[in-house]
Amino acid sequence: MANDPVTLVILGASGDLTKRLLLPGLGTLLQHQPQRRVRLVGAANEQLSESDWRARVTNALGEGGCPDDRAERLASTATYRRTDLLDPDDLRGLIEGLPEGPAVLYFALPPAVTAKACDVLAGLDLPEGLRFGLEKPFGHDLASARRLNRRLLSFLDEDQIFRVDHFLGKGAVLNLLGFRFANRLFEPVWNQANIESVDIVFDETLALEGRAGYYDKAGALADMIQSHLLLVCALVAMEDPASIEATEFRDLVSHVLSAMSVRDGDAVASSRRARYTRGAVQGQDVPNYVDEPGVDADRHTETLAEVTVTIDNARWAGVPFRLRSGKALGAPRRQIVVTFRPVAHLPGGLSPRPKPNRLVIDMNPERVTLEISTNGEGDVFGLEQTLLSAEIGASAVRPYGEILAHIMDGDPLLSVRGDMAEKCWKVVSPVVDAWRKNKVPLEEYPAGSSGPDGWPA
Ligand code: NDP
């Protein structure tokens, strides 16, 4: 980690991401790396006084655990500039006002605004080595992701571009590497000969929470599956790297994404979508999604999506990977579930037929549970299921702290390379297309339920 101060320019400083995740994440980083020097510049449409911005920064860093004196010191040098990021003069003023030294432009903006702001930036004189941190979703479909990549590469080098997916900063996701590759017990059986199916589920109890402006144009497929869950799937399925270093790691993630596609090439049979209706989540009333302010019912935005993919290689041929994520569900569930095939032969005299071994990795809080069959209590020839379970200590630095640290250090290990972003879109493109043509019904589920009737639990 270099000790030069890095200027972190947050474009979209008044938004939800900045307040809830980005600044608190930075707070955890500064708590654990007190020597790190950061200058903050905020920019957004909102007319915000410098003192209001500094108060927001202090609170949000503190929320992440940054000690008060550190948060106040950083906030005292933080600046805010009201900027229309689509206006070339405003953007030029922002760039020209940056202090000397390494700087990161962090795009905490709706994807369409990011794309347009990049068009404007392409025509400006930028400081040498300026890095771009670009939030997901990267584009809104394959064509727009390709366009954005081409546009960025017309005035930046790939090593200046950090496409962010904060799931790559999650301890539970990064732990997959240690779990898979450091355990003799698992790596030899991590293949289609031994594994029957994999489920990657991210069910949230949160409903729209006032984010219609972004979410109603994205939906669960683009918001969660196309980015986060496909990358988690890639880490579950990738080949083993010689070492965890940016080039090889991202080559291998890209390699497995190339082999991924919707099951049997049939997007209609391999996907489901649904939207929540009025209900209650954990005792709180939730309105019908289409009655939420800012929602346009005609967009047919899904709040729950499920896509099953397979991976066309010798390790995974035929194994379904079911990816599911949704909002306003009755209980949070953030799990990777690996279901193993039954034993080739069960000795006669042992009964009942055992349930399959399952490995359940809970992402939040982090817990690993292995479901195995053992001889039953009181009957040595009877089988019962036993759970071996351990909680994994949470990472000290939150995912956004981890991601920001890598961007500020210029290390692309945890960022999504251009080809990876395009490949994620390529996997879901047939689904986007089938849904756009209404070939998959938009089902409904009451907020607070586990999803529409008939969907797998
Ligand atoms: P918000 O709508 O809450 O915030 C958007 C920000 O963009 C606001 O600060 C807004 O400023 C600013 N903005 C929009 N247009 C302009 C413009 N022309 N000029 C200047 N500022 C502009 O969105 P989120 O923070 O929720 O999301 C931002 C990005 O982060 C999205 O890509 C999303 O996918 C990603 N993300 C969000 C997460 C979250 O939990 N919120 C989680 C993970 C990723 P103003 O209001 O002043 O106009």
Short mmCIF file of C-alpha atoms and ligand atoms in Angstrom, two decimals:
data_model
loop_
_atom_site.label_atom_id
_atom_site.label_comp_id
_atom_site.label_asym_id
_atom_site.label_seq_id
_atom_site.Cartn_x
_atom_site.Cartn_y
_atom_site.Cartn_z
CA MET A 1 0.00 0.00 0.00
CA ALA A 2 1.51 3.31 -1.07
CA ASN A 3 1.39 6.04 1.53
CA ASP A 4 0.62 8.87 -0.89
CA PRO A 5 -2.83 10.33 -0.32
CA VAL A 6 -5.30 9.14 -2.92
CA THR A 7 -8.13 11.45 -3.94
CA LEU A 8 -11.38 9.50 -4.00
CA VAL A 9 -13.97 11.38 -6.02
CA ILE A 10 -17.46 10.00 -5.42
CA LEU A 11 -19.77 10.80 -8.32
CA GLY A 12 -23.25 10.30 -6.89
CA ALA A 13 -22.22 11.45 -3.41
CA SER A 14 -25.82 12.07 -2.34
CA GLY A 15 -27.02 8.57 -3.27
CA ASP A 16 -27.99 5.48 -1.32
CA LEU A 17 -24.86 3.49 -2.18
CA THR A 18 -22.54 6.23 -0.95
CA LYS A 19 -24.34 6.61 2.35
CA ARG A 20 -25.13 3.00 3.16
CA LEU A 21 -22.22 1.02 1.76
CA LEU A 22 -19.38 3.01 0.23
CA LEU A 23 -18.50 5.41 3.06
CA PRO A 24 -19.17 2.91 5.88
CA GLY A 25 -16.98 0.42 3.96
CA LEU A 26 -14.25 3.05 3.75
CA GLY A 27 -14.76 3.57 7.50
CA THR A 28 -13.93 -0.09 8.23
CA LEU A 29 -10.86 0.16 6.01
CA LEU A 30 -9.56 3.25 7.81
CA GLN A 31 -10.24 1.64 11.17
CA HIS A 32 -8.00 -1.28 10.25
CA GLN A 33 -5.46 0.60 8.16
CA PRO A 34 -5.01 3.88 10.03
CA GLN A 35 -1.93 4.77 7.99
CA ARG A 36 -3.93 4.93 4.75
CA ARG A 37 -4.35 8.50 3.49
CA VAL A 38 -7.47 9.45 1.57
CA ARG A 39 -8.88 12.77 0.38
CA LEU A 40 -12.59 12.75 -0.36
CA VAL A 41 -14.36 14.78 -3.01
CA GLY A 42 -18.13 14.44 -3.37
CA ALA A 43 -20.11 15.39 -6.48
CA ALA A 44 -23.79 15.10 -7.35
CA ASN A 45 -26.72 17.15 -8.61
CA GLU A 46 -27.88 18.00 -5.14
CA GLN A 47 -27.05 21.44 -3.81
CA LEU A 48 -25.24 20.46 -0.64
CA SER A 49 -23.17 22.74 1.58
CA GLU A 50 -19.64 21.66 2.42
CA SER A 51 -20.55 21.41 6.10
CA ASP A 52 -23.54 19.15 5.32
CA TRP A 53 -21.32 16.92 3.19
CA ARG A 54 -18.67 16.78 5.92
CA ALA A 55 -21.32 15.85 8.49
CA ARG A 56 -22.57 13.05 6.22
CA VAL A 57 -19.01 11.81 5.72
CA THR A 58 -18.30 11.82 9.46
CA ASN A 59 -21.50 9.92 10.24
CA ALA A 60 -21.10 7.35 7.50
CA LEU A 61 -17.42 6.66 8.26
CA GLY A 62 -18.32 6.34 11.94
CA GLU A 63 -21.09 3.92 11.08
CA GLY A 64 -18.40 1.71 9.56
CA GLY A 65 -16.38 1.83 12.77
CA CYS A 66 -13.84 4.51 11.82
CA PRO A 67 -12.63 6.12 15.07
CA ASP A 68 -14.12 9.62 15.61
CA ASP A 69 -10.85 11.53 15.41
CA ARG A 70 -9.91 9.81 12.15
CA ALA A 71 -13.37 10.37 10.63
CA GLU A 72 -13.36 14.02 11.63
CA ARG A 73 -9.85 14.55 10.28
CA LEU A 74 -10.80 13.05 6.92
CA ALA A 75 -14.10 14.95 6.83
CA SER A 76 -12.34 18.25 7.59
CA THR A 77 -10.51 18.05 4.25
CA ALA A 78 -13.48 16.62 2.30
CA THR A 79 -14.92 18.85 -0.39
CA TYR A 80 -18.21 18.80 -2.23
CA ARG A 81 -19.00 20.22 -5.63
CA ARG A 82 -22.49 20.43 -7.07
CA THR A 83 -22.03 18.91 -10.51
CA ASP A 84 -24.31 17.92 -13.34
CA LEU A 85 -22.31 14.94 -14.52
CA LEU A 86 -23.82 15.17 -17.96
CA ASP A 87 -22.64 18.74 -18.44
CA PRO A 88 -19.14 18.95 -20.02
CA ASP A 89 -18.36 22.29 -18.34
CA ASP A 90 -19.37 21.03 -14.91
CA LEU A 91 -17.32 17.86 -15.34
CA ARG A 92 -14.32 19.79 -16.65
CA GLY A 93 -14.50 22.06 -13.60
CA LEU A 94 -14.58 19.06 -11.30
CA ILE A 95 -11.58 17.40 -12.98
CA GLU A 96 -9.53 20.61 -13.14
CA GLY A 97 -10.16 21.22 -9.45
CA LEU A 98 -8.65 17.88 -8.37
CA PRO A 99 -5.49 18.07 -6.28
CA GLU A 100 -2.22 16.68 -7.68
CA GLY A 101 -1.52 13.00 -7.11
CA PRO A 102 -3.27 9.69 -7.65
CA ALA A 103 -7.04 9.92 -8.00
CA VAL A 104 -10.03 7.61 -8.45
CA LEU A 105 -13.34 8.66 -10.01
CA TYR A 106 -15.92 6.39 -8.39
CA PHE A 107 -19.17 6.21 -10.37
CA ALA A 108 -21.88 5.63 -7.74
CA LEU A 109 -24.47 6.51 -10.37
CA PRO A 110 -27.35 4.90 -12.21
CA PRO A 111 -25.83 2.92 -15.12
CA ALA A 112 -27.33 5.15 -17.83
CA VAL A 113 -25.81 8.25 -16.20
CA THR A 114 -22.44 6.50 -15.88
CA ALA A 115 -22.44 5.66 -19.60
CA LYS A 116 -23.29 9.25 -20.56
CA ALA A 117 -20.76 10.74 -18.13
CA CYS A 118 -18.07 8.49 -19.67
CA ASP A 119 -18.98 9.85 -23.11
CA VAL A 120 -18.39 13.37 -21.78
CA LEU A 121 -15.16 12.42 -19.98
CA ALA A 122 -13.80 10.88 -23.19
CA GLY A 123 -13.62 14.40 -24.63
CA LEU A 124 -11.80 15.98 -21.67
CA ASP A 125 -8.15 16.24 -20.67
CA LEU A 126 -7.78 13.81 -17.78
CA PRO A 127 -4.94 13.61 -15.26
CA GLU A 128 -2.49 10.86 -16.12
CA GLY A 129 -3.25 7.53 -14.45
CA LEU A 130 -6.73 8.58 -13.31
CA ARG A 131 -8.59 5.41 -12.28
CA PHE A 132 -12.28 4.75 -12.86
CA GLY A 133 -14.33 2.69 -10.38
CA LEU A 134 -17.56 1.73 -12.14
CA GLU A 135 -20.52 0.31 -10.27
CA LYS A 136 -22.55 -2.63 -11.49
CA PRO A 137 -24.59 -3.26 -13.52
CA PHE A 138 -22.03 -2.55 -16.22
CA GLY A 139 -24.35 -1.49 -19.05
CA HIS A 140 -27.94 -2.67 -19.22
CA ASP A 141 -27.46 -5.50 -21.73
CA LEU A 142 -24.71 -7.15 -23.77
CA ALA A 143 -24.72 -4.52 -26.52
CA SER A 144 -24.51 -1.59 -24.08
CA ALA A 145 -21.77 -3.32 -22.03
CA ARG A 146 -19.75 -3.81 -25.23
CA ARG A 147 -20.33 -0.19 -26.19
CA LEU A 148 -19.25 1.04 -22.78
CA ASN A 149 -16.12 -1.11 -22.86
CA ARG A 150 -15.20 0.21 -26.30
CA ARG A 151 -15.84 3.76 -25.18
CA LEU A 152 -13.72 3.43 -22.03
CA LEU A 153 -10.86 1.77 -23.88
CA SER A 154 -10.84 4.63 -26.38
CA PHE A 155 -9.36 6.93 -23.72
CA LEU A 156 -8.20 4.68 -20.84
CA ASP A 157 -6.07 1.56 -20.45
CA GLU A 158 -7.76 -1.53 -19.03
CA ASP A 159 -5.57 -1.22 -15.91
CA GLN A 160 -7.20 2.15 -15.17
CA ILE A 161 -10.70 0.61 -15.21
CA PHE A 162 -12.10 -1.07 -12.10
CA ARG A 163 -15.56 -2.53 -12.71
CA VAL A 164 -16.96 -3.04 -9.26
CA ASP A 165 -18.93 -5.99 -7.99
CA HIS A 166 -18.80 -5.79 -4.23
CA PHE A 167 -19.62 -9.50 -3.90
CA LEU A 168 -15.98 -10.04 -4.92
CA GLY A 169 -15.05 -8.19 -1.73
CA LYS A 170 -17.24 -10.31 0.53
CA GLY A 171 -15.32 -12.49 2.96
CA ALA A 172 -17.73 -15.37 2.40
CA VAL A 173 -17.18 -15.26 -1.36
CA LEU A 174 -13.40 -14.94 -1.11
CA ASN A 175 -13.40 -17.76 1.44
CA LEU A 176 -14.57 -20.04 -1.36
CA LEU A 177 -11.00 -19.97 -2.61
CA GLY A 178 -9.53 -21.14 0.69
CA PHE A 179 -12.36 -23.57 1.27
CA ARG A 180 -12.11 -25.20 -2.14
CA PHE A 181 -8.41 -25.15 -2.79
CA ALA A 182 -6.96 -25.67 0.69
CA ASN A 183 -8.99 -28.74 1.68
CA ARG A 184 -8.03 -32.19 0.43
CA LEU A 185 -11.49 -33.27 1.54
CA PHE A 186 -13.33 -31.17 -1.03
CA GLU A 187 -11.16 -30.42 -4.07
CA PRO A 188 -11.02 -34.05 -5.36
CA VAL A 189 -14.84 -34.37 -5.24
CA TRP A 190 -15.56 -30.91 -6.70
CA ASN A 191 -16.87 -32.14 -10.05
CA GLN A 192 -19.83 -33.63 -11.90
CA ALA A 193 -18.92 -37.17 -10.86
CA ASN A 194 -19.71 -36.29 -7.24
CA ILE A 195 -21.89 -33.20 -7.25
CA GLU A 196 -25.51 -33.34 -8.33
CA SER A 197 -26.50 -29.67 -8.20
CA VAL A 198 -25.54 -26.27 -6.84
CA ASP A 199 -27.92 -23.59 -5.61
CA ILE A 200 -26.83 -19.99 -5.13
CA VAL A 201 -29.58 -18.06 -3.40
CA PHE A 202 -29.75 -14.45 -2.29
CA ASP A 203 -33.22 -13.79 -0.87
CA GLU A 204 -33.70 -10.40 0.78
CA THR A 205 -36.40 -9.22 3.14
CA LEU A 206 -35.82 -5.63 2.00
CA ALA A 207 -38.45 -4.32 -0.40
CA LEU A 208 -37.90 -1.41 -2.76
CA GLU A 209 -36.85 1.06 -0.03
CA GLY A 210 -37.41 4.10 -2.26
CA ARG A 211 -34.97 2.92 -4.95
CA ALA A 212 -37.47 2.77 -7.83
CA GLY A 213 -35.37 5.22 -9.86
CA TYR A 214 -32.70 2.59 -10.25
CA TYR A 215 -34.38 -0.73 -9.47
CA ASP A 216 -37.49 -0.45 -11.61
CA LYS A 217 -35.27 -0.20 -14.70
CA ALA A 218 -32.98 -3.03 -13.57
CA GLY A 219 -35.00 -5.74 -11.82
CA ALA A 220 -33.69 -8.79 -9.97
CA LEU A 221 -32.08 -10.36 -13.03
CA ALA A 222 -29.79 -7.42 -13.84
CA ASP A 223 -29.42 -6.22 -10.25
CA MET A 224 -28.41 -9.54 -8.71
CA ILE A 225 -28.08 -12.50 -11.05
CA GLN A 226 -26.29 -11.03 -14.04
CA SER A 227 -23.55 -9.60 -11.86
CA HIS A 228 -23.24 -10.85 -8.28
CA LEU A 229 -24.55 -14.39 -8.49
CA LEU A 230 -22.86 -15.30 -11.78
CA LEU A 231 -19.55 -14.21 -10.29
CA VAL A 232 -20.17 -16.25 -7.14
CA CYS A 233 -21.03 -19.17 -9.43
CA ALA A 234 -17.77 -18.63 -11.31
CA LEU A 235 -15.80 -18.81 -8.04
CA VAL A 236 -17.60 -22.00 -7.06
CA ALA A 237 -16.80 -23.56 -10.43
CA MET A 238 -13.45 -22.11 -11.59
CA GLU A 239 -10.30 -24.19 -12.05
CA ASP A 240 -7.52 -23.84 -9.49
CA PRO A 241 -5.07 -20.98 -9.98
CA ALA A 242 -1.34 -21.40 -9.40
CA SER A 243 -1.57 -18.32 -7.19
CA ILE A 244 -4.19 -15.76 -6.28
CA GLU A 245 -3.03 -12.91 -8.46
CA ALA A 246 -5.05 -10.62 -10.71
CA THR A 247 -4.15 -11.90 -14.17
CA GLU A 248 -4.50 -15.61 -13.55
CA PHE A 249 -7.45 -15.28 -11.20
CA ARG A 250 -9.42 -13.22 -13.70
CA ASP A 251 -8.34 -15.45 -16.61
CA LEU A 252 -9.83 -18.44 -14.77
CA VAL A 253 -13.05 -16.64 -13.84
CA SER A 254 -13.39 -15.55 -17.46
CA HIS A 255 -12.61 -19.10 -18.62
CA VAL A 256 -15.48 -20.64 -16.63
CA LEU A 257 -17.88 -17.85 -17.64
CA SER A 258 -17.16 -18.73 -21.29
CA ALA A 259 -18.42 -22.25 -20.64
CA MET A 260 -21.60 -21.11 -18.85
CA SER A 261 -25.02 -20.92 -20.51
CA VAL A 262 -28.68 -21.34 -19.62
CA ARG A 263 -29.57 -25.00 -19.19
CA ASP A 264 -30.11 -26.85 -22.51
CA GLY A 265 -29.94 -23.48 -24.26
CA ASP A 266 -33.60 -23.07 -23.30
CA ALA A 267 -34.11 -19.71 -21.59
CA VAL A 268 -37.86 -20.24 -21.22
CA ALA A 269 -37.58 -23.57 -19.38
CA SER A 270 -34.54 -22.41 -17.35
CA SER A 271 -35.89 -19.19 -15.90
CA ARG A 272 -38.73 -17.87 -13.76
CA ARG A 273 -39.69 -14.37 -12.72
CA ALA A 274 -42.15 -12.88 -10.30
CA ARG A 275 -43.14 -9.59 -8.67
CA TYR A 276 -44.28 -9.03 -5.11
CA THR A 277 -47.76 -7.90 -4.20
CA ARG A 278 -49.00 -6.36 -0.98
CA GLY A 279 -48.05 -8.23 2.18
CA ALA A 280 -46.04 -7.97 5.36
CA VAL A 281 -42.38 -8.71 5.96
CA GLN A 282 -41.40 -9.40 9.54
CA GLY A 283 -44.49 -7.58 10.80
CA GLN A 284 -44.06 -4.51 8.54
CA ASP A 285 -46.65 -3.79 5.86
CA VAL A 286 -45.25 -3.72 2.35
CA PRO A 287 -47.27 -2.17 -0.49
CA ASN A 288 -47.84 -3.85 -3.80
CA TYR A 289 -44.64 -3.34 -5.85
CA VAL A 290 -46.52 -1.58 -8.64
CA ASP A 291 -47.96 0.92 -6.14
CA GLU A 292 -44.51 1.96 -4.88
CA PRO A 293 -43.64 5.57 -5.82
CA GLY A 294 -41.72 5.76 -9.09
CA VAL A 295 -42.66 2.27 -10.32
CA ASP A 296 -44.06 1.93 -13.82
CA ALA A 297 -46.17 -1.26 -13.88
CA ASP A 298 -45.81 -1.46 -17.66
CA ARG A 299 -42.11 -2.13 -17.34
CA HIS A 300 -42.99 -5.59 -15.96
CA THR A 301 -40.00 -5.43 -13.64
CA GLU A 302 -39.40 -8.65 -11.72
CA THR A 303 -38.51 -8.53 -8.02
CA LEU A 304 -37.66 -12.24 -7.87
CA ALA A 305 -35.70 -14.09 -10.53
CA GLU A 306 -34.39 -17.60 -10.95
CA VAL A 307 -32.09 -18.84 -13.71
CA THR A 308 -30.52 -22.28 -14.06
CA VAL A 309 -27.21 -22.47 -15.88
CA THR A 310 -24.88 -25.31 -16.77
CA ILE A 311 -21.16 -25.30 -17.46
CA ASP A 312 -19.99 -26.98 -20.57
CA ASN A 313 -16.71 -28.56 -19.52
CA ALA A 314 -15.46 -31.91 -18.28
CA ARG A 315 -15.61 -30.85 -14.63
CA TRP A 316 -19.24 -29.70 -14.64
CA ALA A 317 -21.09 -31.18 -17.64
CA GLY A 318 -24.77 -31.68 -16.78
CA VAL A 319 -24.70 -30.17 -13.27
CA PRO A 320 -27.44 -27.54 -12.82
CA PHE A 321 -26.43 -24.34 -11.04
CA ARG A 322 -29.64 -22.65 -9.91
CA LEU A 323 -29.28 -18.91 -9.21
CA ARG A 324 -32.09 -17.14 -7.43
CA SER A 325 -32.54 -13.73 -5.88
CA GLY A 326 -35.48 -11.61 -4.82
CA LYS A 327 -36.84 -8.84 -2.64
CA ALA A 328 -39.52 -8.64 0.05
CA LEU A 329 -39.25 -12.32 0.88
CA GLY A 330 -40.28 -13.70 4.26
CA ALA A 331 -36.82 -14.67 5.46
CA PRO A 332 -33.31 -13.70 4.40
CA ARG A 333 -31.43 -16.55 2.80
CA ARG A 334 -27.98 -16.01 1.36
CA GLN A 335 -26.54 -19.40 0.68
CA ILE A 336 -24.47 -21.56 -1.59
CA VAL A 337 -25.77 -25.10 -1.35
CA VAL A 338 -23.78 -27.94 -2.90
CA THR A 339 -25.75 -31.18 -3.11
CA PHE A 340 -23.65 -34.31 -3.59
CA ARG A 341 -24.68 -37.41 -5.51
CA PRO A 342 -25.78 -40.48 -3.51
CA VAL A 343 -23.19 -43.14 -2.73
CA ALA A 344 -22.71 -45.67 -5.54
CA HIS A 345 -23.85 -48.51 -3.25
CA LEU A 346 -25.61 -48.55 0.11
CA PRO A 347 -24.87 -51.76 2.04
CA GLY A 348 -28.01 -53.80 2.65
CA GLY A 349 -29.16 -53.58 6.24
CA LEU A 350 -28.55 -49.83 6.47
CA SER A 351 -31.74 -47.83 6.27
CA PRO A 352 -33.53 -45.58 5.59
CA ARG A 353 -32.05 -44.39 2.34
CA PRO A 354 -29.78 -41.48 3.37
CA LYS A 355 -30.43 -37.94 2.32
CA PRO A 356 -27.73 -36.63 -0.01
CA ASN A 357 -24.70 -34.99 1.60
CA ARG A 358 -25.05 -31.25 1.38
CA LEU A 359 -22.56 -28.51 1.97
CA VAL A 360 -24.24 -25.24 2.90
CA ILE A 361 -22.20 -22.04 2.89
CA ASP A 362 -24.13 -19.19 4.49
CA MET A 363 -22.87 -15.85 3.25
CA ASN A 364 -24.24 -13.67 6.03
CA PRO A 365 -23.47 -14.46 8.80
CA GLU A 366 -20.74 -16.69 7.47
CA ARG A 367 -21.28 -20.30 8.42
CA VAL A 368 -20.34 -23.62 6.84
CA THR A 369 -22.56 -26.63 7.48
CA LEU A 370 -21.96 -30.14 6.22
CA GLU A 371 -24.93 -32.48 6.28
CA ILE A 372 -23.79 -36.09 6.58
CA SER A 373 -25.39 -39.45 7.36
CA THR A 374 -24.38 -41.27 10.52
CA ASN A 375 -25.60 -44.29 12.40
CA GLY A 376 -28.66 -43.38 14.39
CA GLU A 377 -28.86 -42.97 18.11
CA GLY A 378 -30.08 -46.17 19.70
CA ASP A 379 -29.95 -48.17 16.46
CA VAL A 380 -26.51 -48.81 15.06
CA PHE A 381 -27.89 -49.91 11.66
CA GLY A 382 -30.35 -47.06 11.30
CA LEU A 383 -29.18 -43.91 9.52
CA GLU A 384 -29.87 -40.37 10.50
CA GLN A 385 -28.66 -37.00 9.39
CA THR A 386 -26.00 -35.17 11.38
CA LEU A 387 -24.93 -31.55 10.88
CA LEU A 388 -21.33 -30.44 11.28
CA SER A 389 -21.48 -26.69 11.49
CA ALA A 390 -19.03 -23.89 12.15
CA GLU A 391 -19.31 -20.13 12.11
CA ILE A 392 -16.56 -18.39 10.16
CA GLY A 393 -15.36 -15.12 11.67
CA ALA A 394 -16.64 -12.12 9.75
CA SER A 395 -14.04 -10.11 7.84
CA ALA A 396 -12.89 -7.02 9.69
CA VAL A 397 -13.10 -4.88 6.56
CA ARG A 398 -16.49 -4.69 4.85
CA PRO A 399 -16.73 -5.61 1.16
CA TYR A 400 -16.69 -2.00 -0.05
CA GLY A 401 -13.64 -1.28 2.12
CA GLU A 402 -11.88 -4.24 0.51
CA ILE A 403 -12.90 -3.12 -2.99
CA LEU A 404 -11.87 0.51 -2.40
CA ALA A 405 -8.51 -0.58 -0.97
CA HIS A 406 -7.74 -2.56 -4.12
CA ILE A 407 -8.78 0.30 -6.41
CA MET A 408 -6.80 2.88 -4.45
CA ASP A 409 -3.76 0.56 -4.57
CA GLY A 410 -4.24 0.00 -8.32
CA ASP A 411 -4.66 -3.78 -7.84
CA PRO A 412 -7.33 -5.18 -10.19
CA LEU A 413 -7.62 -8.55 -8.40
CA LEU A 414 -11.18 -7.90 -7.16
CA SER A 415 -12.46 -5.96 -10.13
CA VAL A 416 -14.37 -7.29 -13.10
CA ARG A 417 -12.35 -7.28 -16.32
CA GLY A 418 -14.11 -6.02 -19.46
CA ASP A 419 -14.45 -9.48 -21.01
CA MET A 420 -15.90 -10.88 -17.76
CA ALA A 421 -18.60 -8.17 -17.68
CA GLU A 422 -19.56 -8.96 -21.27
CA LYS A 423 -19.60 -12.71 -20.63
CA CYS A 424 -21.97 -12.28 -17.66
CA TRP A 425 -24.39 -10.43 -19.96
CA LYS A 426 -23.94 -13.09 -22.62
CA VAL A 427 -25.05 -15.80 -20.19
CA VAL A 428 -28.29 -14.01 -19.29
CA SER A 429 -29.00 -12.49 -22.74
CA PRO A 430 -31.32 -15.33 -23.86
CA VAL A 431 -33.29 -14.84 -20.62
CA VAL A 432 -33.50 -11.06 -21.11
CA ASP A 433 -34.73 -11.72 -24.62
CA ALA A 434 -37.32 -14.35 -23.61
CA TRP A 435 -38.66 -12.10 -20.84
CA ARG A 436 -38.80 -9.09 -23.13
CA LYS A 437 -40.92 -11.15 -25.53
CA ASN A 438 -43.12 -12.25 -22.63
CA LYS A 439 -42.36 -15.93 -23.17
CA VAL A 440 -41.98 -16.45 -19.42
CA PRO A 441 -44.98 -15.42 -17.30
CA LEU A 442 -44.48 -12.73 -14.68
CA GLU A 443 -45.82 -14.51 -11.60
CA GLU A 444 -46.77 -12.89 -8.30
CA TYR A 445 -46.02 -13.57 -4.64
CA PRO A 446 -47.22 -11.79 -1.54
CA ALA A 447 -44.49 -9.77 0.19
CA GLY A 448 -43.32 -11.80 3.19
CA SER A 449 -43.87 -15.19 1.52
CA SER A 450 -41.15 -17.50 0.19
CA GLY A 451 -42.11 -16.81 -3.43
CA PRO A 452 -44.84 -17.94 -5.79
CA ASP A 453 -46.51 -21.31 -5.19
CA GLY A 454 -44.79 -24.10 -7.02
CA TRP A 455 -41.29 -22.62 -6.94
CA PRO A 456 -38.68 -24.76 -5.21
CA ALA A 457 -38.20 -23.79 -1.56
P1 NDP B 1 -29.32 6.53 -6.06
O1 NDP B 1 -30.41 6.81 -7.00
O2 NDP B 1 -29.60 6.48 -4.60
O3 NDP B 1 -28.15 7.62 -6.24
C1 NDP B 1 -27.74 8.06 -7.50
C2 NDP B 1 -26.78 9.21 -7.35
O4 NDP B 1 -26.49 9.65 -8.67
C3 NDP B 1 -27.35 10.40 -6.61
O5 NDP B 1 -26.31 10.95 -5.83
C4 NDP B 1 -27.70 11.36 -7.75
O6 NDP B 1 -27.55 12.71 -7.36
C5 NDP B 1 -26.58 11.07 -8.72
N1 NDP B 1 -26.91 11.52 -10.07
C6 NDP B 1 -27.78 10.98 -10.95
N2 NDP B 1 -27.76 11.68 -12.11
C7 NDP B 1 -26.85 12.65 -11.95
C8 NDP B 1 -26.35 13.69 -12.78
N3 NDP B 1 -26.76 13.88 -14.04
N4 NDP B 1 -25.42 14.52 -12.27
C9 NDP B 1 -24.98 14.37 -11.01
N5 NDP B 1 -25.40 13.42 -10.18
C10 NDP B 1 -26.31 12.56 -10.64
O7 NDP B 1 -28.65 5.17 -6.58
P2 NDP B 1 -27.77 4.15 -5.73
O8 NDP B 1 -26.80 4.90 -4.90
O9 NDP B 1 -28.65 3.17 -5.08
O10 NDP B 1 -27.02 3.33 -6.89
C11 NDP B 1 -25.93 3.85 -7.61
C12 NDP B 1 -25.20 2.72 -8.29
O11 NDP B 1 -24.71 1.86 -7.27
C13 NDP B 1 -26.08 1.84 -9.20
O12 NDP B 1 -25.33 1.50 -10.33
C14 NDP B 1 -26.35 0.60 -8.36
O13 NDP B 1 -26.49 -0.55 -9.14
C15 NDP B 1 -25.08 0.50 -7.55
N6 NDP B 1 -25.28 -0.23 -6.31
C16 NDP B 1 -26.15 0.24 -5.37
C17 NDP B 1 -26.34 -0.46 -4.20
C18 NDP B 1 -27.27 0.02 -3.14
O14 NDP B 1 -27.56 -0.74 -2.19
N7 NDP B 1 -27.77 1.26 -3.21
C19 NDP B 1 -25.65 -1.76 -3.95
C20 NDP B 1 -24.72 -2.12 -5.00
C21 NDP B 1 -24.57 -1.38 -6.12
P3 NDP B 1 -28.83 13.63 -7.09
O15 NDP B 1 -29.74 12.81 -6.23
O16 NDP B 1 -28.21 14.80 -6.43
O17 NDP B 1 -29.41 13.85 -8.45
#
